[in-house]
mmCIF file of C-alpha atoms in Angstrom:
data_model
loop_
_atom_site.group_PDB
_atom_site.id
_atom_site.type_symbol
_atom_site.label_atom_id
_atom_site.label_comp_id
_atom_site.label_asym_id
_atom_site.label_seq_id
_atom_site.Cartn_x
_atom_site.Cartn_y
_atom_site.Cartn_z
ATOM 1 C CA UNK Q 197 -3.368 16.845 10.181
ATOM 2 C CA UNK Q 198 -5.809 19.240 12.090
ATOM 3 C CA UNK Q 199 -6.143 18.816 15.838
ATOM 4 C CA UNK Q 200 -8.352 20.904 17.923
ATOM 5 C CA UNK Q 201 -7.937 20.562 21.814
ATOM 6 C CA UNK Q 202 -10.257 21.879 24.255
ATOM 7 C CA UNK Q 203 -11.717 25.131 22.133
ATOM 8 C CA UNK Q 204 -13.529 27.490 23.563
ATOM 9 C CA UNK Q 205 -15.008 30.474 21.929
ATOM 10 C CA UNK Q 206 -17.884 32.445 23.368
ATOM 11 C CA UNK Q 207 -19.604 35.585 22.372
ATOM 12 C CA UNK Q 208 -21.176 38.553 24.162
ATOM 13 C CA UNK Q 209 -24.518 37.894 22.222
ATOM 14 C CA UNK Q 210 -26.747 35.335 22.481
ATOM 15 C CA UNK Q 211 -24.709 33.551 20.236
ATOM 16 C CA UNK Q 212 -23.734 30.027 21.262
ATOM 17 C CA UNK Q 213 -19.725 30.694 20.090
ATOM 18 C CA UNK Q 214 -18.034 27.449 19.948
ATOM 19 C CA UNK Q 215 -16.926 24.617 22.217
ATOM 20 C CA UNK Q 216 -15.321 21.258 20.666
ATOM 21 C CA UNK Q 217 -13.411 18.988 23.046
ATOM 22 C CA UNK Q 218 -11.445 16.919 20.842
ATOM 23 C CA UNK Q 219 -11.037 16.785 17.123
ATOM 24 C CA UNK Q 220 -8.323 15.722 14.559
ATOM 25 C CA UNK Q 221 -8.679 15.791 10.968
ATOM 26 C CA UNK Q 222 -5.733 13.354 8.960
ATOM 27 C CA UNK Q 223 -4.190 14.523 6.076
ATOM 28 C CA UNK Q 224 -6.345 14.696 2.585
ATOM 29 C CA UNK Q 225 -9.936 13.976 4.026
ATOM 30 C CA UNK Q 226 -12.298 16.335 2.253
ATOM 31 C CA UNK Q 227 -14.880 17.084 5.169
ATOM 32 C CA UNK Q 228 -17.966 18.640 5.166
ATOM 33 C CA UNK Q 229 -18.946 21.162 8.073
ATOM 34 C CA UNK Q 230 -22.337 21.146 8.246
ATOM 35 C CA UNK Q 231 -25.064 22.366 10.295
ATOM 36 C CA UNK Q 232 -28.299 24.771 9.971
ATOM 37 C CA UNK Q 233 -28.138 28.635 10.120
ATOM 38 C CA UNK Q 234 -26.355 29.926 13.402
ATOM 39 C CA UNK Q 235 -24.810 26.744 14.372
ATOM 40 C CA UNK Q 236 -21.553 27.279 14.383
ATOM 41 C CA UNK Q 237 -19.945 26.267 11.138
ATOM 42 C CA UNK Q 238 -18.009 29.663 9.839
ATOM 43 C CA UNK Q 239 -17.107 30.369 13.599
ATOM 44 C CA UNK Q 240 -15.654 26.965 13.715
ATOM 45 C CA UNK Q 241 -13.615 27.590 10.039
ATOM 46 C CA UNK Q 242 -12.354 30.725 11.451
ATOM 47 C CA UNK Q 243 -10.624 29.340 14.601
ATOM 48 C CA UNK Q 244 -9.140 26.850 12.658
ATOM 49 C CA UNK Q 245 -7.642 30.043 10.255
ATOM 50 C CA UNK Q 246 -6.776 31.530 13.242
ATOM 51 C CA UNK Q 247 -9.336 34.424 13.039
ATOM 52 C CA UNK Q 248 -10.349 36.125 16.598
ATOM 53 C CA UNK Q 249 -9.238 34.540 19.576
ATOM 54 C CA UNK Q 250 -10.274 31.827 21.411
ATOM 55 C CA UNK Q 251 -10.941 31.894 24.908
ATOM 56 C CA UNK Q 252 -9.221 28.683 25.459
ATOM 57 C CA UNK Q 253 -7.500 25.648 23.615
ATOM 58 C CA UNK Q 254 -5.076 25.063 21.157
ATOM 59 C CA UNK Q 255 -5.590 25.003 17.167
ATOM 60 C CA UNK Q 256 -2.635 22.875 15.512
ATOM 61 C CA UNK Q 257 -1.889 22.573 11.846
ATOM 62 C CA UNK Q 258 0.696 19.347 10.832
ATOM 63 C CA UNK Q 259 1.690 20.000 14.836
ATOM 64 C CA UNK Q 260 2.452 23.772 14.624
ATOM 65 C CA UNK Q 261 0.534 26.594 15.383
ATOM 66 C CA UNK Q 262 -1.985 28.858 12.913
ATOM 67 C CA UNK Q 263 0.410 31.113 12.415
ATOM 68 C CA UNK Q 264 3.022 29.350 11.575
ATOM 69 C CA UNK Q 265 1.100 27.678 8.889
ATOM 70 C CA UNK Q 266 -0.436 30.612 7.248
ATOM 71 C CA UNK Q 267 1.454 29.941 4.141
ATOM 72 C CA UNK Q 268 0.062 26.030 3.814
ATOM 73 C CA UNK Q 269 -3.200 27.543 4.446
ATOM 74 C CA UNK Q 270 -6.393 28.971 1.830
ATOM 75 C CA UNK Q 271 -9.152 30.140 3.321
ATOM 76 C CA UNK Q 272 -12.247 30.951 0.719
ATOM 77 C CA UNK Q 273 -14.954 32.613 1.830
ATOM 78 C CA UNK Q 274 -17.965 34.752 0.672
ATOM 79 C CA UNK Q 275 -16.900 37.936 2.654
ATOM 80 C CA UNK Q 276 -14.168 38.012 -0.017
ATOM 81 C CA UNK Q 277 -10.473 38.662 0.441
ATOM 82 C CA UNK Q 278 -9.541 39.640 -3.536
ATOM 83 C CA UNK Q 279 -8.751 43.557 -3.612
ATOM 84 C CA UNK Q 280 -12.002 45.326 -5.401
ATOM 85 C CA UNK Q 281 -9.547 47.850 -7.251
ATOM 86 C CA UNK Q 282 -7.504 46.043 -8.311
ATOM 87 C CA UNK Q 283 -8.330 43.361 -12.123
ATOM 88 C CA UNK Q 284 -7.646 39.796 -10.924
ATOM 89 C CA UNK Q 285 -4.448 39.838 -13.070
ATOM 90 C CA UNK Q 286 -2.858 42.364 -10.418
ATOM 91 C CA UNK Q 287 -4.413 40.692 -7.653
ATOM 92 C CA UNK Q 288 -2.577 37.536 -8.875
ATOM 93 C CA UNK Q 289 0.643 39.293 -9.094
ATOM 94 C CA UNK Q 290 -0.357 40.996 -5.376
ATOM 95 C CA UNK Q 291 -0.687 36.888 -4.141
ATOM 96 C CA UNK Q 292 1.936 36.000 -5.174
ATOM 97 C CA UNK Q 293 4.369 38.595 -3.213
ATOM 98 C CA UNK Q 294 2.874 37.005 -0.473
ATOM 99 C CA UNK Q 295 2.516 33.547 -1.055
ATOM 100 C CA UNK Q 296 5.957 31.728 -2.157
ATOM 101 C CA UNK Q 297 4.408 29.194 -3.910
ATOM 102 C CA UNK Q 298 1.635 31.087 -5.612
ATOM 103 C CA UNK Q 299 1.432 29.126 -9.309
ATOM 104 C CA UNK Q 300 -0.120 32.236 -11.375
ATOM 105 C CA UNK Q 301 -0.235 29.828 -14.486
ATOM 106 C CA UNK Q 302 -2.804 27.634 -12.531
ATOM 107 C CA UNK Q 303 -4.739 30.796 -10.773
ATOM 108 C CA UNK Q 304 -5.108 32.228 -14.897
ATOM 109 C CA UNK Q 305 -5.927 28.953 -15.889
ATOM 110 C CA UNK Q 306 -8.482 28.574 -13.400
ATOM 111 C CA UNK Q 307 -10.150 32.050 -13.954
ATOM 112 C CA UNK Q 308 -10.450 31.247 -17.899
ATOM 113 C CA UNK Q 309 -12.210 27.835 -17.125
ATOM 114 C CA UNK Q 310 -14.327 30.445 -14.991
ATOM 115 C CA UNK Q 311 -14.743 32.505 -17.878
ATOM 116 C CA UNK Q 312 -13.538 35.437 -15.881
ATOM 117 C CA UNK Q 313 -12.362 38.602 -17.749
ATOM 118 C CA UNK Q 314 -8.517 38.496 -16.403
ATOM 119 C CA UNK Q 315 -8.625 42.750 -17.517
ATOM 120 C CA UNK Q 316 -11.267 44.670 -15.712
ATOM 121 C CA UNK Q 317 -11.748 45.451 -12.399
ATOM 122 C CA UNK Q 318 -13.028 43.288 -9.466
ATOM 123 C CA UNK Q 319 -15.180 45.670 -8.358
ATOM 124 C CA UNK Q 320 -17.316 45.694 -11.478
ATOM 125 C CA UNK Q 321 -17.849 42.216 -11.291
ATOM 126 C CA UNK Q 322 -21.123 40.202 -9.978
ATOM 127 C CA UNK Q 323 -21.141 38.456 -6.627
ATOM 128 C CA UNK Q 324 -20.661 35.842 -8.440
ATOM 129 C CA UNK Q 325 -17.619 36.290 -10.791
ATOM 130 C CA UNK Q 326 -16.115 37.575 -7.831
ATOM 131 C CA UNK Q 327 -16.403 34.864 -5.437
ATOM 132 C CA UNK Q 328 -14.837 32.754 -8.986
ATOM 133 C CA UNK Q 329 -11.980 34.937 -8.431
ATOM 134 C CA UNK Q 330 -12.199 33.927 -4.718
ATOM 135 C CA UNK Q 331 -11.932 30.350 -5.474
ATOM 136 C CA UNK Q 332 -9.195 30.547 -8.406
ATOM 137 C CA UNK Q 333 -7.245 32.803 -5.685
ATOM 138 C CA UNK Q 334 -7.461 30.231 -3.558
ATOM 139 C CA UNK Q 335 -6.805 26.975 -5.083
ATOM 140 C CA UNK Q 336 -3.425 28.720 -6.780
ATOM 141 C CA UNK Q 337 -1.923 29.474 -3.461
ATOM 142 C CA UNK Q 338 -0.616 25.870 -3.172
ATOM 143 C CA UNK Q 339 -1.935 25.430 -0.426
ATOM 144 C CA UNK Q 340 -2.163 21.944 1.897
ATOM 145 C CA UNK Q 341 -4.855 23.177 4.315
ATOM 146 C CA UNK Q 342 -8.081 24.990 1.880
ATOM 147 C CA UNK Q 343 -11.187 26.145 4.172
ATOM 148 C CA UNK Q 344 -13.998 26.923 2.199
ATOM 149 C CA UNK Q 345 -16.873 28.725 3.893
ATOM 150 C CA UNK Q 346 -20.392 28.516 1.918
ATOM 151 C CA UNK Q 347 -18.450 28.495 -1.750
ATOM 152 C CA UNK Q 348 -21.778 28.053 -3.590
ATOM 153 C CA UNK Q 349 -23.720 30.943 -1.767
ATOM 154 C CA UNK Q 350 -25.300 32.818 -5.207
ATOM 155 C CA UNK Q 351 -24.053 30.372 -7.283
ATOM 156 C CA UNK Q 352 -26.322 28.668 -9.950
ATOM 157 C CA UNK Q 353 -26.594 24.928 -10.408
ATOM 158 C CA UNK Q 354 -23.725 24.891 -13.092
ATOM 159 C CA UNK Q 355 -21.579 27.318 -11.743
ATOM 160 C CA UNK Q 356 -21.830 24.543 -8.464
ATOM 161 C CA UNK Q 357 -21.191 21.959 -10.460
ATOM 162 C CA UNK Q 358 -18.140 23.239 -12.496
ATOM 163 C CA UNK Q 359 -16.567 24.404 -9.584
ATOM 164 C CA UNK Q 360 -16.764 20.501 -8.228
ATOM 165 C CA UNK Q 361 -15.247 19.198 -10.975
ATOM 166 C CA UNK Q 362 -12.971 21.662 -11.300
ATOM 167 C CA UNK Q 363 -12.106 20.740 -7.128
ATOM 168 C CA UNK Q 364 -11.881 17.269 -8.199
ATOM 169 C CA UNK Q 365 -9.597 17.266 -11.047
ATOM 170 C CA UNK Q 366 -6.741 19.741 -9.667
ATOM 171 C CA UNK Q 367 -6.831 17.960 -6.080
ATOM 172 C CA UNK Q 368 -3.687 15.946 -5.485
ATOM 173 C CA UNK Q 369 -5.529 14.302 -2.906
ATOM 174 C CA UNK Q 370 -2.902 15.083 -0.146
ATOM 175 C CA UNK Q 371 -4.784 18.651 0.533
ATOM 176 C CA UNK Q 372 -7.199 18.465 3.258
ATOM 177 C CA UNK Q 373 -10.011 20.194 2.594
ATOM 178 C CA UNK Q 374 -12.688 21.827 4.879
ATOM 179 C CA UNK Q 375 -15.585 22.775 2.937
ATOM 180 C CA UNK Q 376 -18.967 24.282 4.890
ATOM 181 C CA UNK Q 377 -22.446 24.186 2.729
ATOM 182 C CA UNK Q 378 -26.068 23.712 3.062
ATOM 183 C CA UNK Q 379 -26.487 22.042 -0.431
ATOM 184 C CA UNK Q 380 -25.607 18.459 1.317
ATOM 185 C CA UNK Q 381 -26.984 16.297 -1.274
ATOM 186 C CA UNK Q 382 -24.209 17.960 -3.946
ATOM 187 C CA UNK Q 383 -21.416 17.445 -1.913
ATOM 188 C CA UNK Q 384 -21.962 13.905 0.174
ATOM 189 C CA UNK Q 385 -20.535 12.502 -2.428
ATOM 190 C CA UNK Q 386 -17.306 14.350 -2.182
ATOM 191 C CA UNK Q 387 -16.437 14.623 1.767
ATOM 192 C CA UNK Q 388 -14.980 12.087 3.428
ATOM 193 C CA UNK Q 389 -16.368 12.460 6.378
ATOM 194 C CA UNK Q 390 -19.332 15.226 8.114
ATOM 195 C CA UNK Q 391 -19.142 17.283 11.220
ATOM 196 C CA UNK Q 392 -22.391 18.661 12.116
ATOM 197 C CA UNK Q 393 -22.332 21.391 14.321
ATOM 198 C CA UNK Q 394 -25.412 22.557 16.428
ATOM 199 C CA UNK Q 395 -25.232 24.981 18.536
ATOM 200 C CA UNK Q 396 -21.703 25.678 18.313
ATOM 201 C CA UNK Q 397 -20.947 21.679 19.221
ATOM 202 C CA UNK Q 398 -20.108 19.232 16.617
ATOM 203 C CA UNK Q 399 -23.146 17.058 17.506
ATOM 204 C CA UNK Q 400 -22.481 14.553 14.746
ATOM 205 C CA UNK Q 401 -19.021 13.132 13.271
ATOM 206 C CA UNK Q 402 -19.566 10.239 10.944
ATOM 207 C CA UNK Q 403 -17.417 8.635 7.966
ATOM 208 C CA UNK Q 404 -20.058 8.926 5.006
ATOM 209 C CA UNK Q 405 -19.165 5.431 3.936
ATOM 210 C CA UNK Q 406 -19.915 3.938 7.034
ATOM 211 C CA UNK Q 407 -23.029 5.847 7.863
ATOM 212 C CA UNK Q 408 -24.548 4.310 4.618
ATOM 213 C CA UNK Q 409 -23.307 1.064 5.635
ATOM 214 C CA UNK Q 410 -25.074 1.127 8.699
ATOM 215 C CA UNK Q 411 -28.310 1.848 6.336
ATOM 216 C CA UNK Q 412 -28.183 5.791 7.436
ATOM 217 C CA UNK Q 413 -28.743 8.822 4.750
ATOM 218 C CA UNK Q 414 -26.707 12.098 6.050
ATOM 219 C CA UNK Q 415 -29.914 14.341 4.856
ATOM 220 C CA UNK Q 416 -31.955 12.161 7.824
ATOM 221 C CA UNK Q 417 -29.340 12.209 10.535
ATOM 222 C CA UNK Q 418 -28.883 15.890 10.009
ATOM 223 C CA UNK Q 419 -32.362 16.435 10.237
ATOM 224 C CA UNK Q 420 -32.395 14.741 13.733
ATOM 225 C CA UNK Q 421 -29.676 16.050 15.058
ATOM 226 C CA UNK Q 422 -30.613 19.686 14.157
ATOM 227 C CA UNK Q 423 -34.305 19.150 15.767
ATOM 228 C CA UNK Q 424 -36.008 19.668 12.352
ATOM 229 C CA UNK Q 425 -39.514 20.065 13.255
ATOM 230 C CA UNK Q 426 -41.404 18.068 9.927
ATOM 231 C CA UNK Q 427 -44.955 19.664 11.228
ATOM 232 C CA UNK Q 428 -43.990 23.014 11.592
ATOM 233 C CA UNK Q 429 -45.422 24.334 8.958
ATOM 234 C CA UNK Q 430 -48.528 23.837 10.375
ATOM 235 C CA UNK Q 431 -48.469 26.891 12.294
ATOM 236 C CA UNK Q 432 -47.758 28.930 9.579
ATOM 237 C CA UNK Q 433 -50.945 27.657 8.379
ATOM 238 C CA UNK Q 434 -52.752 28.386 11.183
ATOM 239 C CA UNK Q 435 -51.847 32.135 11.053
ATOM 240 C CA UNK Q 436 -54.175 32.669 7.550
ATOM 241 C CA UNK V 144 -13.351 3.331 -22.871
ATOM 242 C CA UNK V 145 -15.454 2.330 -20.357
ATOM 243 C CA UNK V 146 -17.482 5.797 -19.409
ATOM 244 C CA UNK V 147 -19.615 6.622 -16.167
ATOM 245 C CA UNK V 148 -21.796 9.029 -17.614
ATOM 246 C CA UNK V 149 -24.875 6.739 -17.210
ATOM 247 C CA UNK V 150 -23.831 6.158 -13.296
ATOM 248 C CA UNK V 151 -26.906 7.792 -11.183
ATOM 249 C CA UNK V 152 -25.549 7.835 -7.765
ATOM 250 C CA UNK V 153 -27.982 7.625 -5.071
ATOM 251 C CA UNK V 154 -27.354 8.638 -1.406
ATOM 252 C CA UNK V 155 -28.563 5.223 0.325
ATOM 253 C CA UNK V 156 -25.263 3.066 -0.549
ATOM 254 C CA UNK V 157 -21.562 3.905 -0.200
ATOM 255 C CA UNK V 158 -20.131 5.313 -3.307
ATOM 256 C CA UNK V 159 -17.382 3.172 -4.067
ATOM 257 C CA UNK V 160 -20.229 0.449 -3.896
ATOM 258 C CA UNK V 161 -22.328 2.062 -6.479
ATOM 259 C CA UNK V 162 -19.189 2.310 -8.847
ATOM 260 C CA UNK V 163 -18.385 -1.208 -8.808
ATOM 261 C CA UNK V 164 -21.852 -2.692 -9.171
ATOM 262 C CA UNK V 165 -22.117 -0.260 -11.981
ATOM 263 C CA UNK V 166 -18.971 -1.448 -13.492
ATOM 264 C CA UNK V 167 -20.614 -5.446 -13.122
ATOM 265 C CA UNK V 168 -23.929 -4.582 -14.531
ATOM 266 C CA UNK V 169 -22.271 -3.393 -17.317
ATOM 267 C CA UNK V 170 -20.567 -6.714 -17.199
ATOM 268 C CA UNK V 171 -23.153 -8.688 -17.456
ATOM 269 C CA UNK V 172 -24.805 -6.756 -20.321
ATOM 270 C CA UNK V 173 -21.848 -7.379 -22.277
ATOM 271 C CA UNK V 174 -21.149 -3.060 -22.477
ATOM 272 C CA UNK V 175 -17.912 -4.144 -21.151
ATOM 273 C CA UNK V 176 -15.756 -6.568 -22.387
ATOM 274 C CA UNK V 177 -12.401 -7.767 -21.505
ATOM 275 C CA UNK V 178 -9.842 -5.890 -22.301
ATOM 276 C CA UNK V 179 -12.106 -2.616 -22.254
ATOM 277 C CA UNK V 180 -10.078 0.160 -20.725
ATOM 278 C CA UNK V 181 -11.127 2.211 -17.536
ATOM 279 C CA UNK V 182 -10.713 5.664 -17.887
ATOM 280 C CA UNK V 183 -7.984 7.515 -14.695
ATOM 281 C CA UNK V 184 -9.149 7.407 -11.375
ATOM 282 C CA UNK V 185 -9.340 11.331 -11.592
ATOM 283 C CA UNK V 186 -11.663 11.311 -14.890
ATOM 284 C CA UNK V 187 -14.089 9.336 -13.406
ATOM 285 C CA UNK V 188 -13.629 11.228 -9.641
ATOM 286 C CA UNK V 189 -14.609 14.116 -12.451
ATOM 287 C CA UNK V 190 -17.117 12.353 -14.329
ATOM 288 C CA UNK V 191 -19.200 11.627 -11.013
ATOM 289 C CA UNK V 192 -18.402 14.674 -9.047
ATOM 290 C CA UNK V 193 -17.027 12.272 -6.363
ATOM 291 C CA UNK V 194 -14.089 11.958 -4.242
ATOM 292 C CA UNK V 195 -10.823 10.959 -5.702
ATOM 293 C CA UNK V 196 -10.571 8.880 -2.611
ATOM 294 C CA UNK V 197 -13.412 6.989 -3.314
ATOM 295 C CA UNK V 198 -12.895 6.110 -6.611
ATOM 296 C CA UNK V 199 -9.588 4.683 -5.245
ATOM 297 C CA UNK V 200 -11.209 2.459 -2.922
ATOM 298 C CA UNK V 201 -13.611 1.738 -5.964
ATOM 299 C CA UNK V 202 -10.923 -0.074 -7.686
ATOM 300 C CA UNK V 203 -9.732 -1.481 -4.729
ATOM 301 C CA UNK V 204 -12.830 -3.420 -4.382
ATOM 302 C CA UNK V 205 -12.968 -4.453 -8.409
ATOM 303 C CA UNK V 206 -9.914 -5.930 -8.272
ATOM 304 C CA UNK V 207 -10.124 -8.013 -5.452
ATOM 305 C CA UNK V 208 -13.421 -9.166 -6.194
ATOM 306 C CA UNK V 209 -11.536 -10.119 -9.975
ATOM 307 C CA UNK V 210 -13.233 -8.388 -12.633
ATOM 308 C CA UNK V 211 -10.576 -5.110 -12.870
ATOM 309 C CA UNK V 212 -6.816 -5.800 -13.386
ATOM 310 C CA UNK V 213 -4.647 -3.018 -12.973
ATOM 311 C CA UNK V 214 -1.414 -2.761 -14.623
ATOM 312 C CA UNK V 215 1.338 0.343 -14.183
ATOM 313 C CA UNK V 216 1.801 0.992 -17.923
ATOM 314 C CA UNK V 217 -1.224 0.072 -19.319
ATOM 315 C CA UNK V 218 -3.637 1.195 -16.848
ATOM 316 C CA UNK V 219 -7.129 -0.199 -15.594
ATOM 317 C CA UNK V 220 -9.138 -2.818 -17.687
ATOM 318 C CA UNK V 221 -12.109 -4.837 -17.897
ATOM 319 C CA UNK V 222 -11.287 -8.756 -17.131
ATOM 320 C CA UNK V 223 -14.238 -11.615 -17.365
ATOM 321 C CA UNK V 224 -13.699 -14.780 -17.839
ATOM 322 C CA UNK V 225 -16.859 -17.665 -17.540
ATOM 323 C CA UNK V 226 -16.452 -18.240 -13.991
ATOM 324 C CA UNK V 227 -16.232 -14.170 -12.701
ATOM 325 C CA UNK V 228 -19.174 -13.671 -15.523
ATOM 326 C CA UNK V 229 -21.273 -16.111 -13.695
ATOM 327 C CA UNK V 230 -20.464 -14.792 -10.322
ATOM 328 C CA UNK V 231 -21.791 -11.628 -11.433
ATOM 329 C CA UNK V 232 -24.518 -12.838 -12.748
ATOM 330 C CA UNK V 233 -25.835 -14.861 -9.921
ATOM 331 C CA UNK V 234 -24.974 -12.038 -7.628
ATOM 332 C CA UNK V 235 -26.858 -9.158 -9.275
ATOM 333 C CA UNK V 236 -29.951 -11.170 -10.734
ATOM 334 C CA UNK V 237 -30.106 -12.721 -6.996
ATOM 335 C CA UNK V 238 -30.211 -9.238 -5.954
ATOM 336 C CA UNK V 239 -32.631 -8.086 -8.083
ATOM 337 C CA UNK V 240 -34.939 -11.287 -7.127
ATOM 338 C CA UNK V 241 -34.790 -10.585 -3.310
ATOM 339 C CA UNK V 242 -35.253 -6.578 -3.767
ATOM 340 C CA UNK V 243 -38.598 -7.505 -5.820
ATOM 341 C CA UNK V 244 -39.479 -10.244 -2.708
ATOM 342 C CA UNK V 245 -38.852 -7.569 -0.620
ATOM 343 C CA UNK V 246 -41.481 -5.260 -1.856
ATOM 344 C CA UNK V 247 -44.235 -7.569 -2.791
ATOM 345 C CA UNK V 248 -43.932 -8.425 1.112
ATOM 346 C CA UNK V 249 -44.295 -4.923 1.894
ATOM 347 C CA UNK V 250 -47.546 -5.359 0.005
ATOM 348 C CA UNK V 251 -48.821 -8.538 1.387
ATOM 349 C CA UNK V 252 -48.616 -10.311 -1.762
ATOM 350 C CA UNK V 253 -48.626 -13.789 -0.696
ATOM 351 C CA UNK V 254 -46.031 -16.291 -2.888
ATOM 352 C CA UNK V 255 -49.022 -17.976 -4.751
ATOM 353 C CA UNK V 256 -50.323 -14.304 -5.492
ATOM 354 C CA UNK V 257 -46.907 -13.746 -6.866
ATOM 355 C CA UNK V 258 -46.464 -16.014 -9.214
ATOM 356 C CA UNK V 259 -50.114 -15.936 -10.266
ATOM 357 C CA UNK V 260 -49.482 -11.991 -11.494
ATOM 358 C CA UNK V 261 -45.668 -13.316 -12.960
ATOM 359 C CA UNK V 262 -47.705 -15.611 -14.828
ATOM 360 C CA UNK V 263 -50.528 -13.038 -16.433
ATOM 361 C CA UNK V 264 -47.948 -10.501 -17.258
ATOM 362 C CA UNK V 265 -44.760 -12.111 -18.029
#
């Protein structure tokens, strides 16, 4: 279980930082974070990692604190945490000095299913291969707690899919997952449940199941509760 | 084995919903038959990109409503008998009947209009 209480996080910018009240996520519910551009959905995925401080509140992970919990936890994101010089063979043997129950069998499994040359450098890679790495880094570091922040950013319709079914078959369904993306139609189908932040709020918390029960599609509700102006693009049109 | 491949999800109705009435249509076109086995709750979570959850609660629903027994060594299988194949039956050609009402009212057909046009095209 994930419980937020009271978080506060606030930036210098004009940035809208992060405020959430009350949240708890149980143990192995897949949820989407979701929201448009700027709204608050990696800021959110980092104070739950633990990353920068937060002006107030508590983060707690199965009732302890981040940092006691860095072990349980995987955090994927596009920014990339392999090491660039080093092939992801030594990176795997790196991970696993640090995480106890690294399974390297799994994480070279993963990267062949990836098609990922185990023997050259990460830094010759494409953004691609290397955010493969990324994932097969992070689903090998037996973790209970995996974050994944935009993990099909540059990734083409196959590469998406694979990677789902890949998700799917090596869960063990008590991980809880925290996965942030815009392509919501590929992944309602996954998540449990969707937070949709706006403006650094989660303005929207729904069980997918019972949305759709209720005679709701997430693509509409989102579009509401981000203020998705349909006629918009009238202006543009008006500047030719 | 009983495959999902032809299972187009859509994102109006819960998921585990769409899996079962997938599972009775194929019922009631005779593409599964009793004794047919279901494949693991993690091939099809695979097959349909979906939630392992879901699937879960899938088969939850199938075998209460009858047509799914589940058995520890043997697995998941198809089981009709007359009476669940009629059920299904009623149930999804009902459905299908009040979805077509349904949209010849959003036309204004009137009834008589209706069955007229059944008539000249059936």
């Amino acid at each position: 279980m994930i419980q937020l209480s009271f978080v506060t996080k606030l930036y210098n910018s004009n940035n809208f930082g992060l405020v959430i009240e009350e949240l708890e996520i149980p143990t192995g519910e897949i949820v989407g974070v979701l929201g448009a551009n700027g709204s608050g959905k990696t800021t959110f995925l980092k104070s739950v990692m633990g990353l920068g401080e937060l002006k107030r509140g508590e983060v707690l992970i199965a009732g302890k604190p981040v940092m006691e919990q860095y072990h349980n936890i995987a955090f994927i994101t596009e920014e990339g945490s392999y090491l660039s010089h080093l092939t992801p063979l030594m990176y795997g043997e790196f991970l696993s000095v640090f995480f106890p129950k690294f399974n390297m069998e799994k994480y070279i499994k993963l990267l062949k299913y990836f098609d990922i040359n185990t023997k050259n450098k990460i830094r010759t890679f494409s953004k691609g291969q290397k955010s493969k790495v990324e994932i097969c880094a992070g689903f090998s570091k037996g973790a209970k707690y995996i974050l994944l922040d935009e993990p099909f950013l540059g990734k083409d319709m196959f590469t998406r899919q694979d990677f789902l079914k890949m998700m799917i078959s090596i869960l063990r369904t008590d991980e809880t997952i925290l996965i942030s993306s815009h392509f919501v139609n590929e992944i309602e189908n996954i998540i449990d449940r969707a937070l949709i932040f706006e403006r650094g709020r989660i303005q929207g918390d729904y069980y997918i199941d019972d949305l759709r029960e209720e005679g709701k599609e997430l693509s509409e509700v989102m579009k509401t509760i981000s203020g998705y102006q349909e006629n918009k693009y009238q202006n543009a049109m008006k500047l030719i | 084995m009983q495959s999902f491949n032809e299972l187009k999800l859509n994102s109006k109705e819960p998921v585990y919903i769409q899996i079962a009435s997938f599972v009775k249509k194929e019922i009631l076109l005779k593409r599964a038959i009793l004794g047919d086995k279901l494949p693991s709750r993690r091939e099809i979570a695979a097959q349909l990109s979906v939630n392992p959850n879901t699937v879960q609660k899938a088969f939850k629903l199938m075998e209460e409503e009858g047509y799914v027994h589940t058995s520890g060594n043997q697995g998941s299988i198809i089981y009709v008998n007359e009476v669940i194949y009629r059920l299904i039956e009623e149930e999804l050609t009902g459905e299908l009947v009040r979805e077509f009402i349904t949209s010849a009212k959003d036309i204004n057909l009137s009834f008589k209009k209706v069955v007229e046009l059944i008539t000249e095209h059936w």
